[in-house]
Structures are given as structure tokens and as C-alpha cells.
């Protein structure tokens, strides 16, 4: 058995900044409401004509991370791409990145686990390295939320939360048994499937049916969320899955050097920070600048923490997430 370790990280965000104040011009909301409930001040949205798509941003961030990891594109054995906002209904974005990077017939897999997508993708990649099948894997999280949000007052409970961009980790085989991804822990609870979902168009809800059956006030092709239910489940599951990961490795909260929580809501992250008695230096949040970016929120926060020298060799880094499905997950990493 081998270990996998993160040999490079990267982030990419579109240039177009959308502040809370900008949103007040197109829907009935306020900067005060958004900051107080979520911590978000601004987010990035793809601008028509800037060339960005979910796959393109995944490609851009792959170039950055490969350079940092000092790995040639042709040494990549596998691409795992996490997103809920792919360029096409099918195929997934992984194959587009394979083509853009010009890696000959490299396998590509898309993971559709929303906010838990990156940790699920990391776990998949980790298993392929641990069994010895692959040496270098790109684990990408990328989202184009702005292309599919209801930017009117009707959709304000969801649309103010989300932003666009991509983050990535290069996972590489390592011989040291005490380094790298120590363990990953994955869960789901499908009875909540529609509590945070986009239900059409889909094979169950095709376009003509949507138009025929739904009055204007009930449009199923925008994301819908039972925010309070999500919030209540998130704080419980975050804590559980972090504790599960720590216990599995005979660690305690005192051993955490850096916690990277999925950036769903600053209040959720602060609740977890308090519960685990962590200082501001032991948790990295950036939802204030980028909003909730779903599958790319963890790799972008991880990249920022690393760029700011907040993560050192041998640090215990904990990734934890919760989202649509419901799904939740953690990863315990020795850097
Ligand atoms: N601006 C102003 N008012 C608003 C807005 C807005 N953008 N959105 C909703 N409101 C109003 C509502 O209409 C409601 O008004 P009412 O009292 O007159 O009916 C009031 O504000 C309160 O609404 P709530 O939904 O009860 O507000 P809450 O305090 O629950 O905060 C929030 C909403 C921020 C969405 C919160 O529930 C939350 O963060 N939930 C968790 C989100 C999350 O973690 N998502 C998971 C990841 S996403 C993924 O996996 C894709």
C-alpha cells in the first residue's frame, strides 16, 4: 500500500466582482442582511464573453497546480472533476480538461456530490493511489453557479450565496506511510434529496413538462433550498465527521493545525471553530470574498491557506464539508 500526498494546489477566480451592493440593484436584498446571515461581502461571477466555463476554469487551475507540483501533464494518470454545474448535461467536464491539457487518452471521471464533491473526489483519487494503480491524479473542483441562478427577488434566498471559480489539488504517490492523506470519511442521507436541489430539467422533469406544469412562481430549473434545515443538519454533521476522522487516526481536536471547512456560511464555520476550540489561525475562511463556491470552495481555501504560509510540513490539516444530497465528508491530512 502507498500513501497519497498533495504535491500542488491552485485556485482560479473570474475577474468580475459582484458585491452585495450590486445585488441590491437587481433584487430586494441588503448588504446588511447578506453579511449578517452569511458573512458574504462579495463573490465572483463569470462575465459573458470572458471565455470562462466550468471546464475552462478547471483547465486554467490545472495549469497553475501542475507547475507548482513540478509535474508534466503527460505524467497525469487520472482526472477526477467535481462539479454540480458542468458545461454539458453529459459528458462531464473531466474529459474536456483531458482534451484542453492535451493528455493522451488519460481517464477522466466526474463526481456529482455538490458541496461534498471535492472531498469525495479526493477520496476516490486517494484510493487509486493507495492501491498502486496510479501515481499522479488531478482533483479538480469547479463551478459556474452564476449561469444558473434566479437573480430576481424570487430566488434571493439562494442566489446571493453562490459564486464561480475553480480550485485543484494534485495528488501524488508517496512512500512515507505517515504522510499525506491519512483517511477520508464519506456519508449521505438521501431522504433529504429535494431539500437542496435543482430538480429540472432532468429525465424526471423534462422541458415541455416544466413549462406546462409549473406556474411562474414555482420554477424547478433554479436551485431550491430549505436553508434552515440545511443549516441545522450541517452543524451536526460537520462536527460528527470531523470527530470520526480524528478518532480514526487517534487524534484529538488539539492536534488540528488547520481546519478548512466548506464555505457554506460563515456562521456554520464559526460554530464549528468554537465547538472544537480552535483559534482564528487554525481555521481558514474566505466566504467573505467568494461566497459559497460548492465543489471548489475547499481547494480554493486550502490554496489560500498554503499561499499565506498558514500550512507547514507535518501539520495536521482537516477538510470537512456538508451539502446537497445530503452528503457530508472529511479528510485528515498530514501535510
Ligand atoms: N435578502 C433579504 N431577505 C431575504 C433574503 C435575501 N437575500 N433571502 C431570504 N430573505 C428573507 C426571507 O424571505 C425571510 O423573510 P420572512 O421572515 O419575511 O419570511 C427572512 O429573510 C428569513 O429567511 P430564512 O431563510 O429563514 O433566513 P435564515 O436565517 O435561515 O438564513 C440562509 C438563510 C443564510 C440561507 C441560511 O439558512 C443558511 O445559510 N443555510 C445553510 C446554507 C448551506 O449551508 N447550504 C449548503 C451548501 S449548498 C450546496 O450543497 C449546493
mmCIF file of C-alpha atoms and ligand atoms in Angstrom:
data_model
loop_
_atom_site.group_PDB
_atom_site.id
_atom_site.type_symbol
_atom_site.label_atom_id
_atom_site.label_comp_id
_atom_site.label_asym_id
_atom_site.label_seq_id
_atom_site.Cartn_x
_atom_site.Cartn_y
_atom_site.Cartn_z
ATOM 1 C CA UNK A 1 0.000 0.000 0.000
ATOM 2 C CA UNK A 2 1.127 3.512 -0.853
ATOM 3 C CA UNK A 3 0.088 6.881 0.574
ATOM 4 C CA UNK A 4 -1.093 9.837 -1.468
ATOM 5 C CA UNK A 5 0.036 13.369 -0.742
ATOM 6 C CA UNK A 6 -0.927 16.771 -2.076
ATOM 7 C CA UNK A 7 2.009 17.917 -4.222
ATOM 8 C CA UNK A 8 0.418 21.061 -5.657
ATOM 9 C CA UNK A 9 -2.613 23.284 -5.165
ATOM 10 C CA UNK A 10 -4.139 26.101 -7.213
ATOM 11 C CA UNK A 11 -7.080 28.440 -7.495
ATOM 12 C CA UNK A 12 -8.697 30.497 -10.215
ATOM 13 C CA UNK A 13 -11.490 33.044 -9.914
ATOM 14 C CA UNK A 14 -13.080 35.154 -12.676
ATOM 15 C CA UNK A 15 -12.170 38.858 -12.557
ATOM 16 C CA UNK A 16 -15.760 40.106 -12.332
ATOM 17 C CA UNK A 17 -16.520 41.058 -8.693
ATOM 18 C CA UNK A 18 -20.224 41.217 -7.711
ATOM 19 C CA UNK A 19 -20.719 42.990 -4.377
ATOM 20 C CA UNK A 20 -23.779 42.780 -2.141
ATOM 21 C CA UNK A 21 -24.453 46.362 -3.157
ATOM 22 C CA UNK A 22 -24.544 45.280 -6.838
ATOM 23 C CA UNK A 23 -27.202 42.688 -5.949
ATOM 24 C CA UNK A 24 -29.407 45.308 -4.285
ATOM 25 C CA UNK A 25 -29.828 46.877 -7.737
ATOM 26 C CA UNK A 26 -31.411 43.733 -9.217
ATOM 27 C CA UNK A 27 -33.311 42.185 -6.279
ATOM 28 C CA UNK A 28 -34.865 43.121 -2.961
ATOM 29 C CA UNK A 29 -31.968 42.463 -0.580
ATOM 30 C CA UNK A 30 -29.471 44.393 1.539
ATOM 31 C CA UNK A 31 -25.759 44.245 2.263
ATOM 32 C CA UNK A 32 -26.662 44.080 5.959
ATOM 33 C CA UNK A 33 -28.954 41.010 5.542
ATOM 34 C CA UNK A 34 -26.389 39.103 3.492
ATOM 35 C CA UNK A 35 -23.408 39.895 5.749
ATOM 36 C CA UNK A 36 -25.284 39.255 8.975
ATOM 37 C CA UNK A 37 -26.728 35.876 7.896
ATOM 38 C CA UNK A 38 -23.846 34.550 5.791
ATOM 39 C CA UNK A 39 -20.672 36.638 6.202
ATOM 40 C CA UNK A 40 -20.523 37.186 2.422
ATOM 41 C CA UNK A 41 -19.405 40.628 1.158
ATOM 42 C CA UNK A 42 -18.802 39.828 -2.490
ATOM 43 C CA UNK A 43 -18.467 36.942 -4.925
ATOM 44 C CA UNK A 44 -17.063 36.410 -8.444
ATOM 45 C CA UNK A 45 -19.335 35.792 -11.426
ATOM 46 C CA UNK A 46 -18.301 34.777 -14.913
ATOM 47 C CA UNK A 47 -18.954 37.665 -17.285
ATOM 48 C CA UNK A 48 -20.438 36.946 -20.702
ATOM 49 C CA UNK A 49 -17.598 36.919 -23.209
ATOM 50 C CA UNK A 50 -14.738 36.328 -20.735
ATOM 51 C CA UNK A 51 -14.336 32.783 -22.112
ATOM 52 C CA UNK A 52 -14.797 31.055 -18.768
ATOM 53 C CA UNK A 53 -16.880 27.922 -18.296
ATOM 54 C CA UNK A 54 -16.699 25.290 -15.554
ATOM 55 C CA UNK A 55 -14.301 23.186 -17.663
ATOM 56 C CA UNK A 56 -12.199 26.158 -18.831
ATOM 57 C CA UNK A 57 -11.681 27.325 -15.236
ATOM 58 C CA UNK A 58 -10.759 23.709 -14.323
ATOM 59 C CA UNK A 59 -8.174 23.760 -17.111
ATOM 60 C CA UNK A 60 -6.757 27.121 -16.000
ATOM 61 C CA UNK A 61 -6.312 25.960 -12.435
ATOM 62 C CA UNK A 62 -4.782 22.660 -13.612
ATOM 63 C CA UNK A 63 -2.032 24.596 -15.414
ATOM 64 C CA UNK A 64 -1.217 26.529 -12.220
ATOM 65 C CA UNK A 65 -1.197 23.457 -9.948
ATOM 66 C CA UNK A 66 0.859 21.305 -12.342
ATOM 67 C CA UNK A 67 3.535 23.988 -12.473
ATOM 68 C CA UNK A 68 3.606 24.221 -8.677
ATOM 69 C CA UNK A 69 3.790 20.434 -8.320
ATOM 70 C CA UNK A 70 6.525 20.375 -10.984
ATOM 71 C CA UNK A 71 4.724 17.588 -12.819
ATOM 72 C CA UNK A 72 4.485 17.295 -16.588
ATOM 73 C CA UNK A 73 0.933 16.997 -17.931
ATOM 74 C CA UNK A 74 1.856 13.667 -19.550
ATOM 75 C CA UNK A 75 2.625 12.211 -16.110
ATOM 76 C CA UNK A 76 -1.016 12.673 -15.059
ATOM 77 C CA UNK A 77 -2.684 9.252 -14.813
ATOM 78 C CA UNK A 78 -6.247 10.287 -13.978
ATOM 79 C CA UNK A 79 -8.505 13.362 -13.756
ATOM 80 C CA UNK A 80 -11.283 13.499 -11.152
ATOM 81 C CA UNK A 81 -13.551 16.503 -11.677
ATOM 82 C CA UNK A 82 -16.127 17.574 -9.066
ATOM 83 C CA UNK A 83 -18.925 19.952 -10.074
ATOM 84 C CA UNK A 84 -22.676 20.451 -9.899
ATOM 85 C CA UNK A 85 -22.595 22.906 -12.803
ATOM 86 C CA UNK A 86 -20.996 21.065 -15.752
ATOM 87 C CA UNK A 87 -20.760 22.673 -19.191
ATOM 88 C CA UNK A 88 -22.990 19.920 -20.615
ATOM 89 C CA UNK A 89 -25.704 17.709 -19.123
ATOM 90 C CA UNK A 90 -23.392 14.976 -20.459
ATOM 91 C CA UNK A 91 -20.498 14.260 -20.869
ATOM 92 C CA UNK A 92 -18.776 15.618 -17.775
ATOM 93 C CA UNK A 93 -16.066 18.271 -17.542
ATOM 94 C CA UNK A 94 -13.213 15.824 -16.841
ATOM 95 C CA UNK A 95 -12.956 14.788 -20.487
ATOM 96 C CA UNK A 96 -12.907 18.439 -21.568
ATOM 97 C CA UNK A 97 -9.922 19.091 -19.287
ATOM 98 C CA UNK A 98 -8.193 15.981 -20.667
ATOM 99 C CA UNK A 99 -8.598 17.467 -24.142
ATOM 100 C CA UNK A 100 -7.598 21.030 -23.174
ATOM 101 C CA UNK A 101 -4.461 19.775 -21.403
ATOM 102 C CA UNK A 102 -3.780 17.523 -24.413
ATOM 103 C CA UNK A 103 -3.060 14.437 -22.297
ATOM 104 C CA UNK A 104 -3.326 11.356 -24.486
ATOM 105 C CA UNK A 105 -6.394 9.185 -23.546
ATOM 106 C CA UNK A 106 -5.942 9.842 -19.817
ATOM 107 C CA UNK A 107 -9.068 8.573 -17.958
ATOM 108 C CA UNK A 108 -11.442 11.184 -16.547
ATOM 109 C CA UNK A 109 -14.239 10.837 -14.008
ATOM 110 C CA UNK A 110 -16.845 13.385 -12.932
ATOM 111 C CA UNK A 111 -18.092 13.414 -9.328
ATOM 112 C CA UNK A 112 -21.525 14.933 -8.674
ATOM 113 C CA UNK A 113 -21.600 15.452 -4.942
ATOM 114 C CA UNK A 114 -22.178 19.181 -4.788
ATOM 115 C CA UNK A 115 -20.563 20.841 -1.740
ATOM 116 C CA UNK A 116 -19.057 17.493 -0.719
ATOM 117 C CA UNK A 117 -17.744 16.961 -4.262
ATOM 118 C CA UNK A 118 -14.113 17.867 -3.658
ATOM 119 C CA UNK A 119 -13.642 15.652 -0.584
ATOM 120 C CA UNK A 120 -15.447 12.763 -2.333
ATOM 121 C CA UNK A 121 -13.203 13.298 -5.394
ATOM 122 C CA UNK A 122 -10.106 13.417 -3.189
ATOM 123 C CA UNK A 123 -11.195 10.167 -1.564
ATOM 124 C CA UNK A 124 -11.649 8.467 -4.962
ATOM 125 C CA UNK A 125 -8.210 9.647 -6.100
ATOM 126 C CA UNK A 126 -6.653 8.567 -2.787
ATOM 127 C CA UNK A 127 -7.958 5.003 -3.218
ATOM 128 C CA UNK A 128 -6.476 4.732 -6.740
ATOM 129 C CA UNK A 129 -3.079 5.837 -5.409
ATOM 130 C CA UNK A 130 -3.217 3.667 -2.272
ATOM 131 C CA UNK A 131 -3.841 0.526 -4.368
ATOM 132 C CA UNK A 132 -0.852 1.371 -6.566
ATOM 133 C CA UNK A 133 -2.869 1.825 -9.772
ATOM 134 C CA UNK A 134 -1.991 5.488 -10.372
ATOM 135 C CA UNK A 135 0.822 7.868 -9.343
ATOM 136 C CA UNK A 136 -0.420 11.374 -10.174
ATOM 137 C CA UNK A 137 -4.051 12.497 -10.172
ATOM 138 C CA UNK A 138 -5.663 15.899 -10.760
ATOM 139 C CA UNK A 139 -8.517 16.501 -8.310
ATOM 140 C CA UNK A 140 -10.498 19.481 -9.570
ATOM 141 C CA UNK A 141 -13.447 21.397 -8.122
ATOM 142 C CA UNK A 142 -15.013 23.996 -10.411
ATOM 143 C CA UNK A 143 -18.377 25.763 -10.552
ATOM 144 C CA UNK A 144 -20.243 28.164 -12.800
ATOM 145 C CA UNK A 145 -23.144 28.953 -10.472
ATOM 146 C CA UNK A 146 -23.973 32.357 -11.899
ATOM 147 C CA UNK A 147 -25.061 30.769 -15.186
ATOM 148 C CA UNK A 148 -27.981 29.057 -13.439
ATOM 149 C CA UNK A 149 -29.202 31.270 -10.598
ATOM 150 C CA UNK A 150 -32.503 33.094 -10.303
ATOM 151 C CA UNK A 151 -31.152 36.643 -9.962
ATOM 152 C CA UNK A 152 -34.519 38.132 -9.015
ATOM 153 C CA UNK A 153 -36.157 38.662 -5.621
ATOM 154 C CA UNK A 154 -37.896 35.280 -6.067
ATOM 155 C CA UNK A 155 -34.501 33.497 -5.918
ATOM 156 C CA UNK A 156 -32.712 35.742 -3.394
ATOM 157 C CA UNK A 157 -32.534 33.146 -0.580
ATOM 158 C CA UNK A 158 -30.211 31.074 -2.819
ATOM 159 C CA UNK A 159 -28.693 33.393 -5.418
ATOM 160 C CA UNK A 160 -26.922 35.779 -3.002
ATOM 161 C CA UNK A 161 -24.946 32.837 -1.601
ATOM 162 C CA UNK A 162 -23.133 31.440 -4.622
ATOM 163 C CA UNK A 163 -20.012 32.364 -6.615
ATOM 164 C CA UNK A 164 -17.920 30.987 -9.506
ATOM 165 C CA UNK A 165 -14.345 29.702 -9.779
ATOM 166 C CA UNK A 166 -12.084 26.650 -9.616
ATOM 167 C CA UNK A 167 -9.655 25.009 -7.183
ATOM 168 C CA UNK A 168 -7.424 21.993 -7.551
ATOM 169 C CA UNK A 169 -5.072 19.611 -5.760
ATOM 170 C CA UNK A 170 -2.515 17.358 -7.441
ATOM 171 C CA UNK A 171 -2.413 14.051 -5.577
ATOM 172 C CA UNK A 172 0.871 12.150 -5.861
ATOM 173 C CA UNK A 173 2.083 8.757 -4.674
ATOM 174 C CA UNK A 174 4.351 8.894 -1.621
ATOM 175 C CA UNK A 175 6.278 6.098 0.079
ATOM 176 C CA UNK A 176 6.132 7.542 3.624
ATOM 177 C CA UNK A 177 3.287 5.760 5.454
ATOM 178 C CA UNK A 178 2.872 8.585 7.976
ATOM 179 C CA UNK A 179 2.376 11.404 5.441
ATOM 180 C CA UNK A 180 -0.302 12.656 3.121
ATOM 181 C CA UNK A 181 -3.993 11.724 3.139
ATOM 182 C CA UNK A 182 -4.308 9.679 6.345
ATOM 183 C CA UNK A 183 -8.014 8.898 5.869
ATOM 184 C CA UNK A 184 -11.258 10.090 4.299
ATOM 185 C CA UNK A 185 -14.799 9.655 5.676
ATOM 186 C CA UNK A 186 -17.884 9.865 3.465
ATOM 187 C CA UNK A 187 -21.626 9.865 4.235
ATOM 188 C CA UNK A 188 -25.007 10.517 2.634
ATOM 189 C CA UNK A 189 -28.666 10.713 3.658
ATOM 190 C CA UNK A 190 -30.834 10.689 0.520
ATOM 191 C CA UNK A 191 -34.144 11.252 2.275
ATOM 192 C CA UNK A 192 -33.318 14.971 2.070
ATOM 193 C CA UNK A 193 -32.762 14.851 -1.686
ATOM 194 C CA UNK A 194 -35.118 17.710 -2.597
ATOM 195 C CA UNK A 195 -34.274 19.973 0.358
ATOM 196 C CA UNK A 196 -31.333 21.402 -1.562
ATOM 197 C CA UNK A 197 -31.690 20.580 -5.232
ATOM 198 C CA UNK A 198 -32.242 21.572 -8.806
ATOM 199 C CA UNK A 199 -34.936 19.183 -9.979
ATOM 200 C CA UNK A 200 -35.336 20.032 -13.660
ATOM 201 C CA UNK A 201 -34.642 19.819 -16.463
ATOM 202 C CA UNK A 202 -33.929 16.174 -15.831
ATOM 203 C CA UNK A 203 -35.090 12.812 -17.103
ATOM 204 C CA UNK A 204 -37.852 13.002 -14.493
ATOM 205 C CA UNK A 205 -38.811 16.567 -15.328
ATOM 206 C CA UNK A 206 -38.269 17.329 -18.989
ATOM 207 C CA UNK A 207 -38.548 20.814 -20.501
ATOM 208 C CA UNK A 208 -42.074 20.608 -22.040
ATOM 209 C CA UNK A 209 -43.459 19.249 -18.745
ATOM 210 C CA UNK A 210 -41.760 22.012 -16.780
ATOM 211 C CA UNK A 211 -43.318 24.682 -18.974
ATOM 212 C CA UNK A 212 -46.766 23.022 -18.939
ATOM 213 C CA UNK A 213 -46.970 22.138 -15.259
ATOM 214 C CA UNK A 214 -45.322 24.978 -13.447
ATOM 215 C CA UNK A 215 -46.650 28.438 -12.886
ATOM 216 C CA UNK A 216 -44.129 31.269 -12.941
ATOM 217 C CA UNK A 217 -43.766 31.343 -9.149
ATOM 218 C CA UNK A 218 -42.663 27.693 -8.988
ATOM 219 C CA UNK A 219 -39.844 27.234 -11.446
ATOM 220 C CA UNK A 220 -37.931 23.970 -10.914
ATOM 221 C CA UNK A 221 -34.972 24.851 -13.117
ATOM 222 C CA UNK A 222 -33.421 27.083 -10.451
ATOM 223 C CA UNK A 223 -31.809 25.701 -7.260
ATOM 224 C CA UNK A 224 -34.148 25.405 -4.285
ATOM 225 C CA UNK A 225 -33.054 25.213 -0.653
ATOM 226 C CA UNK A 226 -34.641 24.726 2.752
ATOM 227 C CA UNK A 227 -31.977 26.938 4.324
ATOM 228 C CA UNK A 228 -32.794 26.383 7.978
ATOM 229 C CA UNK A 229 -32.973 22.590 7.632
ATOM 230 C CA UNK A 230 -29.651 22.599 5.772
ATOM 231 C CA UNK A 231 -28.115 24.795 8.468
ATOM 232 C CA UNK A 232 -29.299 22.568 11.342
ATOM 233 C CA UNK A 233 -28.079 19.371 9.690
ATOM 234 C CA UNK A 234 -24.779 20.979 8.622
ATOM 235 C CA UNK A 235 -23.630 21.948 12.113
ATOM 236 C CA UNK A 236 -24.329 18.432 13.443
ATOM 237 C CA UNK A 237 -22.793 16.512 10.517
ATOM 238 C CA UNK A 238 -19.692 18.769 10.298
ATOM 239 C CA UNK A 239 -18.897 18.007 13.924
ATOM 240 C CA UNK A 240 -19.598 14.282 13.607
ATOM 241 C CA UNK A 241 -17.459 13.756 10.541
ATOM 242 C CA UNK A 242 -14.510 15.745 11.934
ATOM 243 C CA UNK A 243 -14.648 13.710 15.156
ATOM 244 C CA UNK A 244 -14.891 10.489 13.137
ATOM 245 C CA UNK A 245 -11.726 11.385 11.199
ATOM 246 C CA UNK A 246 -9.801 12.433 14.313
ATOM 247 C CA UNK A 247 -10.786 9.274 16.234
ATOM 248 C CA UNK A 248 -9.838 7.056 13.275
ATOM 249 C CA UNK A 249 -6.291 8.450 13.455
ATOM 250 C CA UNK A 250 -6.046 8.551 17.275
ATOM 251 C CA UNK A 251 -6.021 12.338 17.172
ATOM 252 C CA UNK A 252 -7.975 14.938 19.114
ATOM 253 C CA UNK A 253 -9.116 18.489 18.342
ATOM 254 C CA UNK A 254 -5.885 19.723 19.971
ATOM 255 C CA UNK A 255 -3.916 18.112 17.120
ATOM 256 C CA UNK A 256 -5.635 20.158 14.381
ATOM 257 C CA UNK A 257 -3.215 22.703 12.890
ATOM 258 C CA UNK A 258 -5.552 23.861 10.118
ATOM 259 C CA UNK A 259 -9.261 23.266 9.558
ATOM 260 C CA UNK A 260 -10.595 24.041 6.090
ATOM 261 C CA UNK A 261 -14.388 23.929 6.336
ATOM 262 C CA UNK A 262 -16.539 24.037 3.211
ATOM 263 C CA UNK A 263 -17.536 27.691 2.823
ATOM 264 C CA UNK A 264 -21.337 27.425 3.062
ATOM 265 C CA UNK A 265 -21.967 30.112 5.645
ATOM 266 C CA UNK A 266 -19.532 31.932 7.959
ATOM 267 C CA UNK A 267 -21.865 31.265 10.906
ATOM 268 C CA UNK A 268 -21.574 27.491 10.353
ATOM 269 C CA UNK A 269 -17.762 27.722 10.190
ATOM 270 C CA UNK A 270 -17.627 29.884 13.342
ATOM 271 C CA UNK A 271 -19.887 27.451 15.198
ATOM 272 C CA UNK A 272 -17.527 24.569 14.333
ATOM 273 C CA UNK A 273 -14.455 26.641 15.240
ATOM 274 C CA UNK A 274 -15.922 27.367 18.679
ATOM 275 C CA UNK A 275 -17.019 23.774 19.219
ATOM 276 C CA UNK A 276 -13.506 22.451 18.525
ATOM 277 C CA UNK A 277 -11.908 25.349 20.480
ATOM 278 C CA UNK A 278 -9.786 26.462 17.514
ATOM 279 C CA UNK A 279 -8.164 29.892 17.151
ATOM 280 C CA UNK A 280 -8.622 32.138 14.105
ATOM 281 C CA UNK A 281 -5.174 30.991 12.900
ATOM 282 C CA UNK A 282 -6.337 27.357 12.883
ATOM 283 C CA UNK A 283 -9.317 27.871 10.535
ATOM 284 C CA UNK A 284 -9.233 29.379 7.056
ATOM 285 C CA UNK A 285 -12.383 31.112 5.781
ATOM 286 C CA UNK A 286 -12.769 33.098 2.575
ATOM 287 C CA UNK A 287 -16.549 33.074 2.016
ATOM 288 C CA UNK A 288 -16.442 36.853 2.598
ATOM 289 C CA UNK A 289 -14.695 37.291 -0.789
ATOM 290 C CA UNK A 290 -16.057 34.418 -2.864
ATOM 291 C CA UNK A 291 -19.427 33.304 -1.443
ATOM 292 C CA UNK A 292 -20.314 29.614 -1.418
ATOM 293 C CA UNK A 293 -18.481 28.043 -4.339
ATOM 294 C CA UNK A 294 -19.626 24.462 -3.707
ATOM 295 C CA UNK A 295 -17.122 21.864 -5.043
ATOM 296 C CA UNK A 296 -14.323 24.397 -5.415
ATOM 297 C CA UNK A 297 -14.674 26.061 -2.003
ATOM 298 C CA UNK A 298 -12.342 23.681 -0.133
ATOM 299 C CA UNK A 299 -9.492 23.608 -2.699
ATOM 300 C CA UNK A 300 -9.574 27.395 -3.054
ATOM 301 C CA UNK A 301 -9.441 27.910 0.729
ATOM 302 C CA UNK A 302 -6.705 25.260 1.008
ATOM 303 C CA UNK A 303 -4.713 27.030 -1.706
ATOM 304 C CA UNK A 304 -5.062 30.397 0.032
ATOM 305 C CA UNK A 305 -4.022 28.968 3.401
ATOM 306 C CA UNK A 306 -0.972 27.386 1.747
ATOM 307 C CA UNK A 307 -0.108 30.575 -0.193
ATOM 308 C CA UNK A 308 -0.282 32.551 3.080
ATOM 309 C CA UNK A 309 2.160 30.106 4.746
ATOM 310 C CA UNK A 310 -0.524 29.011 7.187
ATOM 311 C CA UNK A 311 0.216 25.328 6.469
ATOM 312 C CA UNK A 312 3.632 23.837 7.263
ATOM 313 C CA UNK A 313 5.240 20.441 6.724
ATOM 314 C CA UNK A 314 3.833 17.775 9.078
ATOM 315 C CA UNK A 315 0.793 19.919 10.010
ATOM 316 C CA UNK A 316 -2.488 18.076 10.565
ATOM 317 C CA UNK A 317 -4.931 19.578 8.055
ATOM 318 C CA UNK A 318 -8.623 18.702 8.310
ATOM 319 C CA UNK A 319 -11.043 19.196 5.414
ATOM 320 C CA UNK A 320 -14.752 18.984 6.276
ATOM 321 C CA UNK A 321 -17.895 19.522 4.264
ATOM 322 C CA UNK A 322 -21.672 19.194 4.101
ATOM 323 C CA UNK A 323 -24.105 19.801 1.261
ATOM 324 C CA UNK A 324 -26.876 18.770 -1.081
ATOM 325 C CA UNK A 325 -27.902 15.119 -1.000
ATOM 326 C CA UNK A 326 -27.496 15.439 1.900
ATOM 327 C CA UNK A 327 -23.850 14.374 1.722
ATOM 328 C CA UNK A 328 -21.002 15.128 4.095
ATOM 329 C CA UNK A 329 -17.335 14.155 4.358
ATOM 330 C CA UNK A 330 -13.956 14.800 5.946
ATOM 331 C CA UNK A 331 -10.311 14.188 5.119
ATOM 332 C CA UNK A 332 -7.439 14.081 7.604
ATOM 333 C CA UNK A 333 -4.124 15.025 6.010
ATOM 334 C CA UNK A 334 -0.569 15.144 7.353
ATOM 335 C CA UNK A 335 0.977 17.849 5.162
HETATM 336 N N1 LIG B 1 -32.230 39.295 1.294
HETATM 337 C C1 LIG B 1 -33.156 39.757 2.155
HETATM 338 N N2 LIG B 1 -34.060 38.951 2.754
HETATM 339 C C2 LIG B 1 -34.018 37.640 2.456
HETATM 340 C C3 LIG B 1 -33.059 37.096 1.560
HETATM 341 C C4 LIG B 1 -32.147 37.992 0.969
HETATM 342 N N3 LIG B 1 -31.193 37.592 0.115
HETATM 343 N N4 LIG B 1 -33.252 35.770 1.482
HETATM 344 C C5 LIG B 1 -34.288 35.460 2.282
HETATM 345 N N5 LIG B 1 -34.754 36.593 2.869
HETATM 346 C C6 LIG B 1 -35.847 36.725 3.843
HETATM 347 C C7 LIG B 1 -36.822 35.579 3.771
HETATM 348 O O1 LIG B 1 -37.801 35.809 2.779
HETATM 349 C C8 LIG B 1 -37.403 35.602 5.179
HETATM 350 O O2 LIG B 1 -38.368 36.610 5.237
HETATM 351 P P1 LIG B 1 -39.711 36.428 6.146
HETATM 352 O O3 LIG B 1 -39.214 36.255 7.552
HETATM 353 O O4 LIG B 1 -40.452 37.679 5.903
HETATM 354 O O5 LIG B 1 -40.384 35.199 5.593
HETATM 355 C C9 LIG B 1 -36.239 36.034 6.050
HETATM 356 O O6 LIG B 1 -35.288 36.657 5.158
HETATM 357 C C10 LIG B 1 -35.552 34.900 6.787
HETATM 358 O O7 LIG B 1 -35.281 33.849 5.854
HETATM 359 P P2 LIG B 1 -34.615 32.499 6.309
HETATM 360 O O8 LIG B 1 -34.474 31.617 5.115
HETATM 361 O O9 LIG B 1 -35.357 31.979 7.498
HETATM 362 O O10 LIG B 1 -33.179 33.016 6.792
HETATM 363 P P3 LIG B 1 -32.057 32.234 7.568
HETATM 364 O O11 LIG B 1 -31.731 32.931 8.811
HETATM 365 O O12 LIG B 1 -32.331 30.770 7.650
HETATM 366 O O13 LIG B 1 -30.803 32.413 6.595
HETATM 367 C C11 LIG B 1 -29.534 31.171 4.962
HETATM 368 C C12 LIG B 1 -30.852 31.907 5.284
HETATM 369 C C13 LIG B 1 -28.417 32.190 5.007
HETATM 370 C C14 LIG B 1 -29.648 30.606 3.551
HETATM 371 C C15 LIG B 1 -29.278 30.075 5.986
HETATM 372 O O14 LIG B 1 -30.431 29.293 6.185
HETATM 373 C C16 LIG B 1 -28.135 29.152 5.587
HETATM 374 O O15 LIG B 1 -27.004 29.559 5.490
HETATM 375 N N6 LIG B 1 -28.410 27.870 5.381
HETATM 376 C C17 LIG B 1 -27.368 26.905 5.036
HETATM 377 C C18 LIG B 1 -26.905 27.047 3.615
HETATM 378 C C19 LIG B 1 -25.958 25.916 3.314
HETATM 379 O O16 LIG B 1 -25.173 25.519 4.161
HETATM 380 N N7 LIG B 1 -26.024 25.332 2.142
HETATM 381 C C20 LIG B 1 -25.258 24.096 1.938
HETATM 382 C C21 LIG B 1 -24.349 24.110 0.912
HETATM 383 S S1 LIG B 1 -25.010 24.470 -0.637
HETATM 384 C C22 LIG B 1 -24.801 23.047 -1.643
HETATM 385 O O17 LIG B 1 -24.550 21.945 -1.247
HETATM 386 C C23 LIG B 1 -25.127 23.284 -3.081
#
